[in-house]
PDB file of C-alpha atoms in Angstrom:
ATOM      1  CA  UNK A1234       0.000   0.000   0.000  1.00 75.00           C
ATOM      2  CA  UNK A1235       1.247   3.849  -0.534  1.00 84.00           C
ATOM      3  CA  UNK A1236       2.839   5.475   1.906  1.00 91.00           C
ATOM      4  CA  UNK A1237       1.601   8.804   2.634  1.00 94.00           C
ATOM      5  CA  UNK A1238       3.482  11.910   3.923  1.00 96.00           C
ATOM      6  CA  UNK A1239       2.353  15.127   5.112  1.00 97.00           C
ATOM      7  CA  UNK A1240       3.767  18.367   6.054  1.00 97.00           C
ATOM      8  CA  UNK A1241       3.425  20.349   8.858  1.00 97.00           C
ATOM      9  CA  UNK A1242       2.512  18.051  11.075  1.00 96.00           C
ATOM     10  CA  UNK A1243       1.019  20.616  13.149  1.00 96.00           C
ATOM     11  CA  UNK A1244       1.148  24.511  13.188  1.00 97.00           C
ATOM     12  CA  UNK A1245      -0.559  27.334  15.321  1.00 98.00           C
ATOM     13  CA  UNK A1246      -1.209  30.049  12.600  1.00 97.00           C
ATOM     14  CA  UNK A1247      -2.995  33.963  12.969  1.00 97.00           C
ATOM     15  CA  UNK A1248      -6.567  34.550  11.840  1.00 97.00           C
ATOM     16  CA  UNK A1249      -6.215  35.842   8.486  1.00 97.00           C
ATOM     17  CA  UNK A1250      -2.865  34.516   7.744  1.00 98.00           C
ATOM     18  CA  UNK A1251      -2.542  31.126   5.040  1.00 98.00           C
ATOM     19  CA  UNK A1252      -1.028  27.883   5.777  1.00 98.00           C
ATOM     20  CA  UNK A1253      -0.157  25.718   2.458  1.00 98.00           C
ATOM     21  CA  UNK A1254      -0.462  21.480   3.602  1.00 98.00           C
ATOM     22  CA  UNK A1255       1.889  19.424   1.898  1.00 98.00           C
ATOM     23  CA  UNK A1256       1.241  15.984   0.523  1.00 97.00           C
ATOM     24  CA  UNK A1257       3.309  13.607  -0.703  1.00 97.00           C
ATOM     25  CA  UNK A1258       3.131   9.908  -1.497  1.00 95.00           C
ATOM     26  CA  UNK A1259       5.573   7.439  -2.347  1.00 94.00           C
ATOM     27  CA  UNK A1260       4.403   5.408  -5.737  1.00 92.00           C
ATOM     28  CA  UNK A1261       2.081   7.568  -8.462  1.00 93.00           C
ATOM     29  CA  UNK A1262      -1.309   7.620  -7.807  1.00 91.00           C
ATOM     30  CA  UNK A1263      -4.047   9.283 -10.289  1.00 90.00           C
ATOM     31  CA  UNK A1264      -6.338  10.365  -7.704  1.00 91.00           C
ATOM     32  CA  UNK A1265      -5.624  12.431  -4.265  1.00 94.00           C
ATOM     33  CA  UNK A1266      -8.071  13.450  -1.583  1.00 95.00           C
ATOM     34  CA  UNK A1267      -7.915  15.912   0.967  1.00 97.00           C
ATOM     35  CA  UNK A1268     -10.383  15.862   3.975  1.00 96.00           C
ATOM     36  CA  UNK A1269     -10.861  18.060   7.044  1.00 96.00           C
ATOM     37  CA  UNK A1270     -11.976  16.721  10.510  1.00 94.00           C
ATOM     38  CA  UNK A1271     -13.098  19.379  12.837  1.00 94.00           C
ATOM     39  CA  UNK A1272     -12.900  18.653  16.108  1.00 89.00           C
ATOM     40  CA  UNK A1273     -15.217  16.048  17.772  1.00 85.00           C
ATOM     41  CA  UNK A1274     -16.601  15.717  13.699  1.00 88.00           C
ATOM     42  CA  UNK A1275     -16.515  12.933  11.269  1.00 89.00           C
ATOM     43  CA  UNK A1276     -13.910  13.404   8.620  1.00 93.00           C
ATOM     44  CA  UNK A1277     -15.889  15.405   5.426  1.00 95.00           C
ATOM     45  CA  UNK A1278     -14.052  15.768   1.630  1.00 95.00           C
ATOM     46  CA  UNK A1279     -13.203  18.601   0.920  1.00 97.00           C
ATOM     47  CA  UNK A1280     -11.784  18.247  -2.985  1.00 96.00           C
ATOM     48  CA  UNK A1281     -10.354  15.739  -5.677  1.00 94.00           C
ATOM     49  CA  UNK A1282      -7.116  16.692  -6.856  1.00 94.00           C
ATOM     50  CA  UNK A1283      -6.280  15.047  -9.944  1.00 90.00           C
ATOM     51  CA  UNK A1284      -2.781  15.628 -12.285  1.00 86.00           C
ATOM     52  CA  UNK A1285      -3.195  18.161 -14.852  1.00 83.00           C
ATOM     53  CA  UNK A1286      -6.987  19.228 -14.151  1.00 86.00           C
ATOM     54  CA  UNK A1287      -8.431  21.691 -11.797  1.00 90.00           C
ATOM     55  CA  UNK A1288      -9.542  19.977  -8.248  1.00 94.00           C
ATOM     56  CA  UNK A1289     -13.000  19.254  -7.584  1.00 95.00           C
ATOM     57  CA  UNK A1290     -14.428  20.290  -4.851  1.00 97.00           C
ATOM     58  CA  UNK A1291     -16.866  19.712  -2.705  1.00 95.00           C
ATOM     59  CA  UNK A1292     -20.510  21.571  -1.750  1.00 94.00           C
ATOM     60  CA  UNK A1293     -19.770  23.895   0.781  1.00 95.00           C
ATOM     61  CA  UNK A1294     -15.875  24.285   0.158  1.00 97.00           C
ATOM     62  CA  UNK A1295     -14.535  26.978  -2.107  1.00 96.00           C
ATOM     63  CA  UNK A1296     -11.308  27.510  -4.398  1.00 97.00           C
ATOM     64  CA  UNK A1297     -10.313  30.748  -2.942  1.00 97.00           C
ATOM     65  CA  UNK A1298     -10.210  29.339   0.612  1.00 97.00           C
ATOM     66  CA  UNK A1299      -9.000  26.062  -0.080  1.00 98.00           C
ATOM     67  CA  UNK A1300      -6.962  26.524  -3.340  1.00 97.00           C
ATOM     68  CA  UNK A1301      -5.021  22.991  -4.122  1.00 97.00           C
ATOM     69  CA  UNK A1302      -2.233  22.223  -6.451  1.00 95.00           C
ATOM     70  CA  UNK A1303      -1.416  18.795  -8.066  1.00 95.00           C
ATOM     71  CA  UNK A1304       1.521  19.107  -9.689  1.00 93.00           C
ATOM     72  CA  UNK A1305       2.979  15.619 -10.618  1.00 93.00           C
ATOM     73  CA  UNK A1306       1.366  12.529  -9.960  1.00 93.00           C
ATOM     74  CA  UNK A1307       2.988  11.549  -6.216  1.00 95.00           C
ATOM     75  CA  UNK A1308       2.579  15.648  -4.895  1.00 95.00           C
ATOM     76  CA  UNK A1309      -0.124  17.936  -3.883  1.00 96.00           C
ATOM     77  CA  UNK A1310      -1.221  21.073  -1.620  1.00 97.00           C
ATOM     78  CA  UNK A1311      -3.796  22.289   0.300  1.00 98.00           C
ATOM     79  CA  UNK A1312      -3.869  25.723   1.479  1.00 98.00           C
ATOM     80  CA  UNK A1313      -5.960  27.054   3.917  1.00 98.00           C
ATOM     81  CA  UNK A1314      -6.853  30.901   3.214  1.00 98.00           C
ATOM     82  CA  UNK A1315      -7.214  34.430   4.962  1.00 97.00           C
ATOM     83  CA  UNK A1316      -7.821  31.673   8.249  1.00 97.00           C
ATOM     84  CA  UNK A1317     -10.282  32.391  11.112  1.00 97.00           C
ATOM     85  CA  UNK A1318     -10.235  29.826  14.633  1.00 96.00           C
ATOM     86  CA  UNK A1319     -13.112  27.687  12.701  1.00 96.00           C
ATOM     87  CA  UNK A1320     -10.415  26.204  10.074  1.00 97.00           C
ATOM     88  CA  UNK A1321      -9.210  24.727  12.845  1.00 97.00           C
ATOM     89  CA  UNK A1322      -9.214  21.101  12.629  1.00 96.00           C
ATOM     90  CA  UNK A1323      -7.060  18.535  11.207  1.00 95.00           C
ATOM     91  CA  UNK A1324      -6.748  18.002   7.910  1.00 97.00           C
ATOM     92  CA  UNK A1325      -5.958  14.688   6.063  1.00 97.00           C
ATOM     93  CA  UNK A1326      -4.597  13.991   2.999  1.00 96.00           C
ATOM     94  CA  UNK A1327      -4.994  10.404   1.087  1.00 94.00           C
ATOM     95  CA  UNK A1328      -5.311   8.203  -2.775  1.00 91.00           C
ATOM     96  CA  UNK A1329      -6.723   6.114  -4.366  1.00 82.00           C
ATOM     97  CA  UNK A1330      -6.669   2.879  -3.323  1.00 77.00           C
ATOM     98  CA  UNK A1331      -8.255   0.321  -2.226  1.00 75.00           C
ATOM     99  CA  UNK A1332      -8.484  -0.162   1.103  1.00 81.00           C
ATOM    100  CA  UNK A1333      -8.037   4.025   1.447  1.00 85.00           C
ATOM    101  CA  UNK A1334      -5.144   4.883   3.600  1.00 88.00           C
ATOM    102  CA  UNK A1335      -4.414   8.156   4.769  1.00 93.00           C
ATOM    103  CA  UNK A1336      -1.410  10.337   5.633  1.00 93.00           C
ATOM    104  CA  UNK A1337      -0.622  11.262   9.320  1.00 94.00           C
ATOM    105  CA  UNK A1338      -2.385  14.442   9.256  1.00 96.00           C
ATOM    106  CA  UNK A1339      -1.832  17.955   9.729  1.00 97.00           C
ATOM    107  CA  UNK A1340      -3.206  19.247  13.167  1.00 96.00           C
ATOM    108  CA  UNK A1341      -4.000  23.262  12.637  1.00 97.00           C
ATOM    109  CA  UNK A1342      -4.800  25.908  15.424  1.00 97.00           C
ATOM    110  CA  UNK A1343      -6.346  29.177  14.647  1.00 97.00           C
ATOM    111  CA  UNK A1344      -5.691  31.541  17.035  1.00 96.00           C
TER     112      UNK A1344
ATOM    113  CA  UNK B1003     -27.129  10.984  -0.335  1.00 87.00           C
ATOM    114  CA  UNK B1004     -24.851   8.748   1.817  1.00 90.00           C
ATOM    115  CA  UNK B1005     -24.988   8.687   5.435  1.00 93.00           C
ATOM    116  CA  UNK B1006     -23.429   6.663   8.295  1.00 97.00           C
ATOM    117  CA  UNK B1007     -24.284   6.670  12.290  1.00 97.00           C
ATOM    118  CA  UNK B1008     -22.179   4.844  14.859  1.00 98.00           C
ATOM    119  CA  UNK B1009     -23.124   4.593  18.476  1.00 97.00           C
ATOM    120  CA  UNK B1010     -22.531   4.645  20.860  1.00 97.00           C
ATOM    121  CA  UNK B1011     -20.625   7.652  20.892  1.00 96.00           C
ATOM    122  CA  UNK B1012     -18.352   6.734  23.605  1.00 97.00           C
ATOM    123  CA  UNK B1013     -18.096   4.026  25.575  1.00 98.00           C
ATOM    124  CA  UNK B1014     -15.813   2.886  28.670  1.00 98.00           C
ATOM    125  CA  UNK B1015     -14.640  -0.789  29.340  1.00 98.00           C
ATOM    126  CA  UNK B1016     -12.969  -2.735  31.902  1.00 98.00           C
ATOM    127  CA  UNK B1017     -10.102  -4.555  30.659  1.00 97.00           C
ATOM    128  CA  UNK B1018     -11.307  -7.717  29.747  1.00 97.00           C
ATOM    129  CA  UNK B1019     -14.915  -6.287  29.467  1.00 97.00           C
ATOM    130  CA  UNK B1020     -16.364  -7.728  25.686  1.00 98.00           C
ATOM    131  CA  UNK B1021     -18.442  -5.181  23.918  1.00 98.00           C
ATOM    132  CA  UNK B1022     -19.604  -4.384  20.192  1.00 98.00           C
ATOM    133  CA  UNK B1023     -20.074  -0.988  17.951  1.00 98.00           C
ATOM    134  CA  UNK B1024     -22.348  -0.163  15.773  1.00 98.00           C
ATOM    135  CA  UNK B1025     -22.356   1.669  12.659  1.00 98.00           C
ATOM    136  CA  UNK B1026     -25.959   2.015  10.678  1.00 98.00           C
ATOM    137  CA  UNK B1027     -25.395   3.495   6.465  1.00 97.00           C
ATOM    138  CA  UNK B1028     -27.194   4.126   4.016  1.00 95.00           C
ATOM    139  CA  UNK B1029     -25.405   3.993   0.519  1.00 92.00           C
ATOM    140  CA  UNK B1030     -26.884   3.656  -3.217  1.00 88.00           C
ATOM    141  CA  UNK B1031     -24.576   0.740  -3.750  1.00 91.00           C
ATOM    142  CA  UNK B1032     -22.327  -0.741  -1.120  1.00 93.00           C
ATOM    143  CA  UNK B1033     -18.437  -0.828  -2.967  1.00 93.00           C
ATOM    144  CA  UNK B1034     -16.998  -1.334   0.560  1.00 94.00           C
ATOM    145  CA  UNK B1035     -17.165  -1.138   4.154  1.00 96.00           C
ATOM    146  CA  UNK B1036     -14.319   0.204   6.156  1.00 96.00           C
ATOM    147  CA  UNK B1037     -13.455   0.696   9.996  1.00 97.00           C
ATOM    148  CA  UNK B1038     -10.418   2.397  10.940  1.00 97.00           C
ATOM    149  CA  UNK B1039      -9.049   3.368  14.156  1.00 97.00           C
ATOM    150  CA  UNK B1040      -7.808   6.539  14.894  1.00 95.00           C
ATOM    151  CA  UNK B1041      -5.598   7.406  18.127  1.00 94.00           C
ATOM    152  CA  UNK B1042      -5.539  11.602  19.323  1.00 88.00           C
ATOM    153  CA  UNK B1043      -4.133  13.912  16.683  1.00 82.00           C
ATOM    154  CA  UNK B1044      -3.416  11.013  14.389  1.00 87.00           C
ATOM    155  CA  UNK B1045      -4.339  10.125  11.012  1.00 90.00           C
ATOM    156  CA  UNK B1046      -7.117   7.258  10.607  1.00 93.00           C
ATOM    157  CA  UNK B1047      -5.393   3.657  10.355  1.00 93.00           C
ATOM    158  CA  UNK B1048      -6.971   1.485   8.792  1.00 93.00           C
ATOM    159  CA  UNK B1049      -8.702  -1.665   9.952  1.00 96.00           C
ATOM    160  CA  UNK B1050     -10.737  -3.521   7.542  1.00 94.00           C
ATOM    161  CA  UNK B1051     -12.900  -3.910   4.585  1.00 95.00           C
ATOM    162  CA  UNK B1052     -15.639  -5.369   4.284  1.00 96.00           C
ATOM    163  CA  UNK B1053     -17.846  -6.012   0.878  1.00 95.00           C
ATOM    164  CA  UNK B1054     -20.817  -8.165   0.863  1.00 94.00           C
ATOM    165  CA  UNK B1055     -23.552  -8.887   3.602  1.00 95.00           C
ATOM    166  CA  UNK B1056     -22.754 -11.969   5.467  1.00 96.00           C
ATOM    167  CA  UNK B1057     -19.027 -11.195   5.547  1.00 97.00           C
ATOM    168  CA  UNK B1058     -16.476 -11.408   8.548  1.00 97.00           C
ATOM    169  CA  UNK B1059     -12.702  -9.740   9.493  1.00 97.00           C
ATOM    170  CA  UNK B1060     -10.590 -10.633  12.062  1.00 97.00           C
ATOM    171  CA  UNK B1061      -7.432  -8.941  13.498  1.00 95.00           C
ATOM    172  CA  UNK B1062      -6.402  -9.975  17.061  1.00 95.00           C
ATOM    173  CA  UNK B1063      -9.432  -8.792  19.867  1.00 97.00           C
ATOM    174  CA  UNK B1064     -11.081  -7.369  16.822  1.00 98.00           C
ATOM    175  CA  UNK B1065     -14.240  -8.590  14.376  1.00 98.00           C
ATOM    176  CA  UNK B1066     -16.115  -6.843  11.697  1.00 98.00           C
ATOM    177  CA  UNK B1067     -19.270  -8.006  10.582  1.00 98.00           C
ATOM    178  CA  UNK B1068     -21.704  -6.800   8.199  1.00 97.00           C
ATOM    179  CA  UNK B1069     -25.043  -7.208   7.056  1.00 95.00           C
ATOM    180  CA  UNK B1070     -27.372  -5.302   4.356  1.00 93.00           C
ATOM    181  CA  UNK B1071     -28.009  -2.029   6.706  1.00 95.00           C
ATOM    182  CA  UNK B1072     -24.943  -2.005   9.617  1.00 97.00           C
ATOM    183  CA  UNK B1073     -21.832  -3.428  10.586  1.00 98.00           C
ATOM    184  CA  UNK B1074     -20.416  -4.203  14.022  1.00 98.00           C
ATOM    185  CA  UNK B1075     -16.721  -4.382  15.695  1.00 98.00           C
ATOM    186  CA  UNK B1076     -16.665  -6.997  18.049  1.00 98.00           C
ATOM    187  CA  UNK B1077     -14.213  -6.652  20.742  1.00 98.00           C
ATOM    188  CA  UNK B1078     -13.395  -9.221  22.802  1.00 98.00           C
ATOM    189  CA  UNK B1079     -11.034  -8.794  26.227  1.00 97.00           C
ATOM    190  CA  UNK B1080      -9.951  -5.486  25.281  1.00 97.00           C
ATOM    191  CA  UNK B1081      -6.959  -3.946  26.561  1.00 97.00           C
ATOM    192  CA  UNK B1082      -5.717  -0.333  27.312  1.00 97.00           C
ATOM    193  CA  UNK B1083      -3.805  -0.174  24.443  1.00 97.00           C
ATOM    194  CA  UNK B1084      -7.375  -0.607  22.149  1.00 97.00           C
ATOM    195  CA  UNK B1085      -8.400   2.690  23.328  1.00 98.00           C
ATOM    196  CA  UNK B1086      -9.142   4.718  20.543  1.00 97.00           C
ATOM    197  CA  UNK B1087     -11.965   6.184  18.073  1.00 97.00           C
ATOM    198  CA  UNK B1088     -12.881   3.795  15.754  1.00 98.00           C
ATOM    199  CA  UNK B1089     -14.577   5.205  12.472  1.00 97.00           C
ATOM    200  CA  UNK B1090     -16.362   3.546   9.925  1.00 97.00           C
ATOM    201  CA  UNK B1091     -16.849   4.671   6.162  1.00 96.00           C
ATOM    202  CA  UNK B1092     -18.934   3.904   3.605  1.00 95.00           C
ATOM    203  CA  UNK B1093     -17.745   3.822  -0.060  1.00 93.00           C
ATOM    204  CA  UNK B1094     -20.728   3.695  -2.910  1.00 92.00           C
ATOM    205  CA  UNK B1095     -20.084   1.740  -6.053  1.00 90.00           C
ATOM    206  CA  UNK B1096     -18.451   4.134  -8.987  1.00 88.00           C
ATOM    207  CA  UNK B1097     -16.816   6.219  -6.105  1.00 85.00           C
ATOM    208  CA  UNK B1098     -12.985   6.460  -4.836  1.00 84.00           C
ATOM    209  CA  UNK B1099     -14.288   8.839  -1.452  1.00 88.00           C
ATOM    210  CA  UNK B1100     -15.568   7.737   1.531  1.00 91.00           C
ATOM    211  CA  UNK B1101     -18.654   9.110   3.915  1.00 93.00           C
ATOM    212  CA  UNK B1102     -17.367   8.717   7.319  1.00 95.00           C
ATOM    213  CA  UNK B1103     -19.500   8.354  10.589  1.00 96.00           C
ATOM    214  CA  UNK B1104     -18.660  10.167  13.350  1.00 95.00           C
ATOM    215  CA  UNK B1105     -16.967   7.191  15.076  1.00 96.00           C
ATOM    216  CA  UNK B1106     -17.038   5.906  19.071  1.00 97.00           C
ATOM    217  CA  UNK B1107     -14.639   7.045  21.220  1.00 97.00           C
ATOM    218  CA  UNK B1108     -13.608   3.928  23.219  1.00 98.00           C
ATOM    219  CA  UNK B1109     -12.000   3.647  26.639  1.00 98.00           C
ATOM    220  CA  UNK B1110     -10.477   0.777  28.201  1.00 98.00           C
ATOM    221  CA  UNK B1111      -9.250   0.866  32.142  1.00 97.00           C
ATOM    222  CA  UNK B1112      -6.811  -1.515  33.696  1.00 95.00           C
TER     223      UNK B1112
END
């Protein structure tokens, strides 16, 4: 199975500041996810990030707040926008696979 | 639309205590069943799948089962180190994302 990556592990960040997520996975994968699981919440998608296509994203999350790059087939990035204390949460990056594994997380505080 | 309840929301156990969770969906299309356990500030690690009503998992204490509307872990004699939340996910057929419940938060005391 891949082996998923993610950078920061965790950060304490400024409202209205950005904080940019990294992902990174060890074989190439076609599909990414990235997820978001606010505290004492199930884990909710936010966007599909394939290679060479804009992501897809989900109802009720945005471009301009969570704008993601995919840039080669093992890499992507989340960034969390202009952030207020409700962005924070963790957030979760995985592929496609079957079973779906997922990357260690990145743990954010809004302050 | 996809939905998935587990309950309870927490529970506490004695070591050794035997107890089961439940997790109720609702999918157009069941492509897989999947529990994962999740420890404090950690990414979800995954447990098992499951596939097809009628179907069973083991892995040490644990046991998934599954029928046509819910599944159940099974743990037997749990230990300390089993404390956790355990999720479980639905996947729908034609679909790579899952639709996660909100998972049980379980304790076990010495």
């Amino acid at each position: 199975s891949a082996v998923i990556s993610q950078k920061p592990s965790r950060d304490i960040c400024q409202r209205g500041t950005s904080l940019t997520i990294q992902c990174q996975v060890d074989s190439q994968v076609t599909m990414m996810f990235w997820y978001r699981q606010q505290p004492g919440q199930s884990l909710t998608l936010i966007a599909t990030a394939n290679q060479g296509s804009e992501a897809t994203y989900e109802s009720g999350f945005v471009i301009d707040k969570f704008p993601i790059s995919r840039p080669n087939l093992t890499f992507s990035t989340l960034t969390v926008s202009n952030m207020s204390p409700e962005d924070s949460s963790i957030y979760l990056c995985s592929v496609e696979a079957q079973p779906t594994h997922f990357g260690p997380g990145t743990r954010l505080t809004v302050l | 639309e996809d939905q998935v309840t587990q309950s309870p929301e927490a529970l506490r156990l004695q070591e050794g205590e035997s107890s089961s969770l439940n997790c109720s969906y609702t999918v157009s299309g069941l492509r897989g069943l999947f529990w994962y356990r999740q420890d404090p500030g950690k990414g979800p690690e995954f447990l098992f799948t499951l596939y097809s009503a009628g179907e069973e998992k083991e892995k040490e204490r644990l046991k998934a089962t599954l029928t046509k509307k819910e599944s159940f872990l099974h743990i037997t004699a749990p230990k300390p180190e089993d404390s956790a939340t355990y999720l479980c996910a639905v996947q729908a057929s034609g679909y790579s994302t899952l639709t996660f419940g909100k998972g049980t938060m379980l304790l076990v005391s010495p």
